[in-house]
mmCIF file of C-alpha atoms in Angstrom:
data_model
loop_
_atom_site.group_PDB
_atom_site.id
_atom_site.type_symbol
_atom_site.label_atom_id
_atom_site.label_comp_id
_atom_site.label_asym_id
_atom_site.label_seq_id
_atom_site.Cartn_x
_atom_site.Cartn_y
_atom_site.Cartn_z
ATOM 1 C CA UNK A 1 -10.503 4.104 -10.204
ATOM 2 C CA UNK A 2 -7.723 3.843 -7.623
ATOM 3 C CA UNK A 3 -6.212 0.401 -7.173
ATOM 4 C CA UNK A 4 -3.851 -0.789 -4.461
ATOM 5 C CA UNK A 5 -0.774 -2.584 -5.773
ATOM 6 C CA UNK A 6 2.250 -4.233 -4.183
ATOM 7 C CA UNK A 7 1.359 -3.114 -0.681
ATOM 8 C CA UNK A 8 -2.036 -4.675 -0.095
ATOM 9 C CA UNK A 9 -2.815 -8.196 0.979
ATOM 10 C CA UNK A 10 -6.567 -8.744 0.544
ATOM 11 C CA UNK A 11 -8.588 -11.727 1.806
ATOM 12 C CA UNK A 12 -12.120 -13.059 1.276
ATOM 13 C CA UNK A 13 -13.766 -15.312 3.847
ATOM 14 C CA UNK A 14 -17.097 -16.959 2.955
ATOM 15 C CA UNK A 15 -18.137 -20.578 3.510
ATOM 16 C CA UNK A 16 -20.186 -20.613 0.300
ATOM 17 C CA UNK A 17 -18.061 -21.418 -2.752
ATOM 18 C CA UNK A 18 -20.663 -19.760 -4.960
ATOM 19 C CA UNK A 19 -20.542 -16.529 -2.936
ATOM 20 C CA UNK A 20 -16.739 -16.577 -2.842
ATOM 21 C CA UNK A 21 -16.641 -16.856 -6.618
ATOM 22 C CA UNK A 22 -19.120 -13.978 -7.038
ATOM 23 C CA UNK A 23 -17.020 -11.739 -4.816
ATOM 24 C CA UNK A 24 -13.859 -12.884 -6.553
ATOM 25 C CA UNK A 25 -15.361 -11.943 -9.923
ATOM 26 C CA UNK A 26 -16.219 -8.477 -8.607
ATOM 27 C CA UNK A 27 -12.606 -8.105 -7.430
ATOM 28 C CA UNK A 28 -11.317 -9.189 -10.830
ATOM 29 C CA UNK A 29 -13.356 -6.440 -12.412
ATOM 30 C CA UNK A 30 -12.003 -3.941 -9.861
ATOM 31 C CA UNK A 31 -8.405 -5.059 -10.316
ATOM 32 C CA UNK A 32 -7.752 -7.991 -12.701
ATOM 33 C CA UNK A 33 -4.029 -8.125 -11.868
ATOM 34 C CA UNK A 34 -4.201 -8.712 -8.106
ATOM 35 C CA UNK A 35 -6.798 -11.303 -7.024
ATOM 36 C CA UNK A 36 -7.489 -11.634 -3.289
ATOM 37 C CA UNK A 37 -6.827 -14.698 -1.151
ATOM 38 C CA UNK A 38 -9.936 -16.856 -0.615
ATOM 39 C CA UNK A 39 -10.851 -18.820 2.534
ATOM 40 C CA UNK A 40 -13.836 -21.081 3.192
ATOM 41 C CA UNK A 41 -14.006 -20.682 6.957
ATOM 42 C CA UNK A 42 -12.964 -18.361 9.739
ATOM 43 C CA UNK A 43 -10.261 -20.648 11.075
ATOM 44 C CA UNK A 44 -8.515 -20.714 7.699
ATOM 45 C CA UNK A 45 -8.558 -16.914 7.623
ATOM 46 C CA UNK A 46 -7.188 -16.666 11.167
ATOM 47 C CA UNK A 47 -4.393 -19.120 10.350
ATOM 48 C CA UNK A 48 -3.455 -17.165 7.225
ATOM 49 C CA UNK A 49 -3.501 -13.884 9.152
ATOM 50 C CA UNK A 50 -0.615 -15.104 11.297
ATOM 51 C CA UNK A 51 1.688 -15.089 8.260
ATOM 52 C CA UNK A 52 3.708 -12.068 7.152
ATOM 53 C CA UNK A 53 3.091 -9.603 5.686
ATOM 54 C CA UNK A 54 -0.165 -8.973 7.558
ATOM 55 C CA UNK A 55 -3.477 -9.050 5.729
ATOM 56 C CA UNK A 56 -4.396 -5.442 5.022
ATOM 57 C CA UNK A 57 -8.123 -5.917 4.531
ATOM 58 C CA UNK A 58 -10.458 -8.909 4.913
ATOM 59 C CA UNK A 59 -13.968 -9.193 3.476
ATOM 60 C CA UNK A 60 -15.827 -11.457 5.926
ATOM 61 C CA UNK A 61 -19.278 -13.004 5.531
ATOM 62 C CA UNK A 62 -21.236 -12.515 8.760
ATOM 63 C CA UNK A 63 -23.090 -15.840 8.452
ATOM 64 C CA UNK A 64 -20.262 -18.369 8.679
ATOM 65 C CA UNK A 65 -20.890 -21.961 9.761
ATOM 66 C CA UNK A 66 -17.937 -22.339 12.104
ATOM 67 C CA UNK A 67 -18.323 -18.992 13.852
ATOM 68 C CA UNK A 68 -20.265 -15.781 13.535
ATOM 69 C CA UNK A 69 -18.374 -13.396 11.257
ATOM 70 C CA UNK A 70 -18.292 -10.745 13.958
ATOM 71 C CA UNK A 71 -16.547 -13.209 16.291
ATOM 72 C CA UNK A 72 -14.042 -13.999 13.546
ATOM 73 C CA UNK A 73 -13.365 -10.298 13.072
ATOM 74 C CA UNK A 74 -12.764 -9.866 16.802
ATOM 75 C CA UNK A 75 -10.376 -12.843 16.790
ATOM 76 C CA UNK A 76 -8.712 -11.480 13.669
ATOM 77 C CA UNK A 77 -8.014 -8.188 15.420
ATOM 78 C CA UNK A 78 -6.263 -10.108 18.212
ATOM 79 C CA UNK A 79 -4.170 -12.145 15.754
ATOM 80 C CA UNK A 80 -3.445 -9.291 13.342
ATOM 81 C CA UNK A 81 -4.160 -5.823 14.797
ATOM 82 C CA UNK A 82 -3.216 -4.084 11.544
ATOM 83 C CA UNK A 83 -5.879 -5.905 9.528
ATOM 84 C CA UNK A 84 -9.009 -3.933 8.652
ATOM 85 C CA UNK A 85 -12.218 -5.823 7.940
ATOM 86 C CA UNK A 86 -15.343 -5.379 5.862
ATOM 87 C CA UNK A 87 -18.501 -7.369 6.592
ATOM 88 C CA UNK A 88 -20.372 -8.924 3.696
ATOM 89 C CA UNK A 89 -23.898 -10.258 4.198
ATOM 90 C CA UNK A 90 -27.346 -10.695 2.687
ATOM 91 C CA UNK A 91 -28.991 -8.405 5.247
ATOM 92 C CA UNK A 92 -28.102 -5.086 6.902
ATOM 93 C CA UNK A 93 -29.496 -6.200 10.283
ATOM 94 C CA UNK A 94 -26.023 -6.605 11.846
ATOM 95 C CA UNK A 95 -24.726 -3.230 10.685
ATOM 96 C CA UNK A 96 -24.865 -1.683 14.175
ATOM 97 C CA UNK A 97 -22.922 -4.618 15.648
ATOM 98 C CA UNK A 98 -20.433 -4.430 12.783
ATOM 99 C CA UNK A 99 -19.579 -0.783 13.283
ATOM 100 C CA UNK A 100 -19.517 -1.168 17.058
ATOM 101 C CA UNK A 101 -16.342 -3.235 16.623
ATOM 102 C CA UNK A 102 -14.871 -0.716 14.153
ATOM 103 C CA UNK A 103 -15.617 -2.414 10.857
ATOM 104 C CA UNK A 104 -14.188 -0.443 7.980
ATOM 105 C CA UNK A 105 -17.302 -0.966 5.853
ATOM 106 C CA UNK A 106 -20.468 -3.068 5.546
ATOM 107 C CA UNK A 107 -21.530 -4.476 2.154
ATOM 108 C CA UNK A 108 -24.812 -6.157 1.296
ATOM 109 C CA UNK A 109 -24.719 -8.945 -1.299
ATOM 110 C CA UNK A 110 -24.415 -8.994 -4.213
ATOM 111 C CA UNK A 111 -21.221 -7.003 -3.761
ATOM 112 C CA UNK A 112 -20.538 -4.576 -6.603
ATOM 113 C CA UNK A 113 -17.319 -3.134 -7.976
ATOM 114 C CA UNK A 114 -18.401 0.232 -6.571
ATOM 115 C CA UNK A 115 -18.766 -1.349 -3.121
ATOM 116 C CA UNK A 116 -15.256 -2.770 -3.300
ATOM 117 C CA UNK A 117 -13.904 0.569 -4.528
ATOM 118 C CA UNK A 118 -15.534 2.363 -1.600
ATOM 119 C CA UNK A 119 -14.008 -0.104 0.886
ATOM 120 C CA UNK A 120 -10.578 0.425 -0.681
ATOM 121 C CA UNK A 121 -11.054 4.182 -0.627
ATOM 122 C CA UNK A 122 -11.809 4.018 3.093
ATOM 123 C CA UNK A 123 -8.728 1.870 3.648
ATOM 124 C CA UNK A 124 -6.550 4.312 1.713
ATOM 125 C CA UNK A 125 -7.934 7.251 3.682
ATOM 126 C CA UNK A 126 -7.262 5.453 6.961
ATOM 127 C CA UNK A 127 -3.748 4.436 5.942
ATOM 128 C CA UNK A 128 -2.867 7.907 4.748
ATOM 129 C CA UNK A 129 -3.439 9.091 8.293
ATOM 130 C CA UNK A 130 -0.889 6.513 9.464
ATOM 131 C CA UNK A 131 1.567 6.507 6.557
ATOM 132 C CA UNK A 132 1.919 8.874 3.646
ATOM 133 C CA UNK A 133 0.639 7.494 0.367
ATOM 134 C CA UNK A 134 0.650 8.747 -3.208
ATOM 135 C CA UNK A 135 -1.581 7.882 -6.159
ATOM 136 C CA UNK A 136 -0.506 8.175 -9.776
ATOM 137 C CA UNK A 137 -1.591 7.092 -13.288
ATOM 138 C CA UNK A 138 -0.198 3.881 -14.807
ATOM 139 C CA UNK A 139 -0.651 2.078 -18.107
ATOM 140 C CA UNK A 140 -3.458 0.005 -16.533
ATOM 141 C CA UNK A 141 -5.287 2.821 -14.781
ATOM 142 C CA UNK A 142 -3.900 4.053 -11.479
ATOM 143 C CA UNK A 143 -1.854 2.882 -8.526
ATOM 144 C CA UNK A 144 -1.220 3.850 -4.916
ATOM 145 C CA UNK A 145 1.957 3.305 -2.917
ATOM 146 C CA UNK A 146 3.244 4.137 0.525
ATOM 147 C CA UNK A 147 6.153 6.563 0.284
ATOM 148 C CA UNK A 148 8.303 4.546 2.671
ATOM 149 C CA UNK A 149 8.122 1.558 0.308
ATOM 150 C CA UNK A 150 9.677 3.463 -2.596
ATOM 151 C CA UNK A 151 13.441 3.056 -2.913
ATOM 152 C CA UNK A 152 14.137 5.186 -5.987
ATOM 153 C CA UNK A 153 12.689 6.260 -9.319
ATOM 154 C CA UNK A 154 14.456 6.268 -12.672
ATOM 155 C CA UNK A 155 13.459 7.701 -16.033
ATOM 156 C CA UNK A 156 13.779 5.665 -19.218
ATOM 157 C CA UNK A 157 12.651 7.901 -22.040
ATOM 158 C CA UNK A 158 9.008 8.763 -21.461
ATOM 159 C CA UNK A 159 8.558 5.940 -18.932
ATOM 160 C CA UNK A 160 9.374 6.337 -15.233
ATOM 161 C CA UNK A 161 10.127 3.191 -13.231
ATOM 162 C CA UNK A 162 9.449 3.109 -9.505
ATOM 163 C CA UNK A 163 11.654 0.596 -7.676
ATOM 164 C CA UNK A 164 10.260 -0.566 -4.338
ATOM 165 C CA UNK A 165 12.193 -1.670 -1.288
ATOM 166 C CA UNK A 166 11.029 -5.251 -1.932
ATOM 167 C CA UNK A 167 12.587 -5.197 -5.408
ATOM 168 C CA UNK A 168 9.334 -4.960 -7.359
ATOM 169 C CA UNK A 169 8.804 -2.224 -9.923
ATOM 170 C CA UNK A 170 5.986 -0.214 -11.423
ATOM 171 C CA UNK A 171 5.854 2.158 -14.361
ATOM 172 C CA UNK A 172 4.327 5.573 -13.864
ATOM 173 C CA UNK A 173 3.179 8.073 -16.471
ATOM 174 C CA UNK A 174 4.274 11.342 -14.899
ATOM 175 C CA UNK A 175 7.244 13.628 -15.404
ATOM 176 C CA UNK A 176 9.995 13.720 -12.791
ATOM 177 C CA UNK A 177 8.895 17.242 -11.883
ATOM 178 C CA UNK A 178 5.355 16.014 -11.228
ATOM 179 C CA UNK A 179 6.720 13.116 -9.184
ATOM 180 C CA UNK A 180 8.905 15.429 -7.111
ATOM 181 C CA UNK A 181 5.816 17.417 -6.159
ATOM 182 C CA UNK A 182 4.032 14.227 -5.044
ATOM 183 C CA UNK A 183 6.948 12.645 -3.198
ATOM 184 C CA UNK A 184 7.796 15.345 -0.706
ATOM 185 C CA UNK A 185 10.805 16.195 1.415
ATOM 186 C CA UNK A 186 12.180 12.687 1.993
ATOM 187 C CA UNK A 187 13.061 12.349 -1.701
ATOM 188 C CA UNK A 188 16.017 13.922 -3.486
ATOM 189 C CA UNK A 189 16.723 14.359 -7.194
ATOM 190 C CA UNK A 190 20.221 13.045 -7.962
ATOM 191 C CA UNK A 191 20.367 13.693 -11.698
ATOM 192 C CA UNK A 192 18.036 14.372 -14.622
ATOM 193 C CA UNK A 193 16.679 10.807 -14.510
ATOM 194 C CA UNK A 194 16.854 9.670 -10.875
ATOM 195 C CA UNK A 195 15.051 10.473 -7.625
ATOM 196 C CA UNK A 196 15.986 8.638 -4.421
ATOM 197 C CA UNK A 197 14.275 8.069 -1.095
ATOM 198 C CA UNK A 198 16.872 9.432 1.337
ATOM 199 C CA UNK A 199 15.674 6.952 3.978
ATOM 200 C CA UNK A 200 17.108 4.201 1.776
ATOM 201 C CA UNK A 201 20.618 5.664 1.519
ATOM 202 C CA UNK A 202 23.181 3.509 3.302
ATOM 203 C CA UNK A 203 26.291 5.469 2.325
ATOM 204 C CA UNK A 204 26.617 8.985 0.903
ATOM 205 C CA UNK A 205 29.708 9.462 -1.239
ATOM 206 C CA UNK A 206 31.065 12.440 -3.145
ATOM 207 C CA UNK A 207 29.859 11.343 -6.583
ATOM 208 C CA UNK A 208 27.283 8.681 -5.802
ATOM 209 C CA UNK A 209 25.329 7.029 -2.999
ATOM 210 C CA UNK A 210 24.782 3.387 -2.112
ATOM 211 C CA UNK A 211 21.335 2.211 -1.032
ATOM 212 C CA UNK A 212 20.492 -0.413 1.562
ATOM 213 C CA UNK A 213 20.043 -3.048 -1.145
ATOM 214 C CA UNK A 214 23.474 -2.283 -2.623
ATOM 215 C CA UNK A 215 22.249 -0.196 -5.566
ATOM 216 C CA UNK A 216 24.655 2.595 -6.530
ATOM 217 C CA UNK A 217 23.139 5.819 -7.873
ATOM 218 C CA UNK A 218 25.273 8.476 -9.551
ATOM 219 C CA UNK A 219 24.925 12.230 -8.963
ATOM 220 C CA UNK A 220 24.730 14.914 -11.609
ATOM 221 C CA UNK A 221 28.304 16.251 -11.792
ATOM 222 C CA UNK A 222 27.339 19.903 -11.370
ATOM 223 C CA UNK A 223 24.997 19.129 -8.450
ATOM 224 C CA UNK A 224 27.269 16.937 -6.314
ATOM 225 C CA UNK A 225 27.869 19.524 -3.591
ATOM 226 C CA UNK A 226 24.208 20.616 -3.515
ATOM 227 C CA UNK A 227 23.064 16.986 -3.266
ATOM 228 C CA UNK A 228 25.353 16.220 -0.330
ATOM 229 C CA UNK A 229 24.282 19.456 1.382
ATOM 230 C CA UNK A 230 20.593 18.618 0.913
ATOM 231 C CA UNK A 231 21.161 15.125 2.333
ATOM 232 C CA UNK A 232 23.070 16.470 5.344
ATOM 233 C CA UNK A 233 20.296 18.985 6.001
ATOM 234 C CA UNK A 234 17.742 16.175 5.831
ATOM 235 C CA UNK A 235 19.682 14.115 8.386
ATOM 236 C CA UNK A 236 20.028 17.155 10.628
ATOM 237 C CA UNK A 237 16.299 17.925 10.487
ATOM 238 C CA UNK A 238 15.391 14.298 11.154
ATOM 239 C CA UNK A 239 17.677 14.191 14.185
ATOM 240 C CA UNK A 240 16.152 17.388 15.553
ATOM 241 C CA UNK A 241 12.622 16.040 15.077
ATOM 242 C CA UNK A 242 13.523 12.837 16.921
ATOM 243 C CA UNK A 243 14.772 14.894 19.867
ATOM 244 C CA UNK A 244 11.701 17.104 20.132
#
């Protein structure tokens, strides 16, 4: 089952503590390592949505005491346009209204792990249209990341460590060749154990490059000229695409 890590900020909004805990338990079963934020009313959710990074997906109960959940979702879109929302309720009677304001999904209580997984699948599909994303196996199952959040990847024996632009890391159980096929044209292999996101290169030297966070990555000695040529070609292509 695909799980979103590092990149997703998930929120639950339900004024019933019992219902919040039930949904939280379902999320723990879906992904025990990354619990969602929990809010007891719409105003708390709206206040939290003003903070960075934006909430990626909010699971909102339609029958809230302070406001109708659909109203909260409309207000949420104004506060945080990038936030997708899923309605959670005891009855499907508001489904038409929910999808009329572009709800990502509509779940009837009790919410199951499969329901959460389907909502996340829809979010991933939507985001892939906006930003490229890859999925890969990990020690705990699987993970998905946006390509533009990957800084570089290094191999340590059989383990491959993905270093993100925010400094966090994740281990992946693929070969560098398999990763190269997933990563695409913005990534460049520097040596037998390192792949870099060329968007993160701050300075290109003759034997190494320096990334935006100050990390220095060495080139394979025999591939130094080919690496610099590949990077120059990438910059040239990017410039041409910007001018089209």
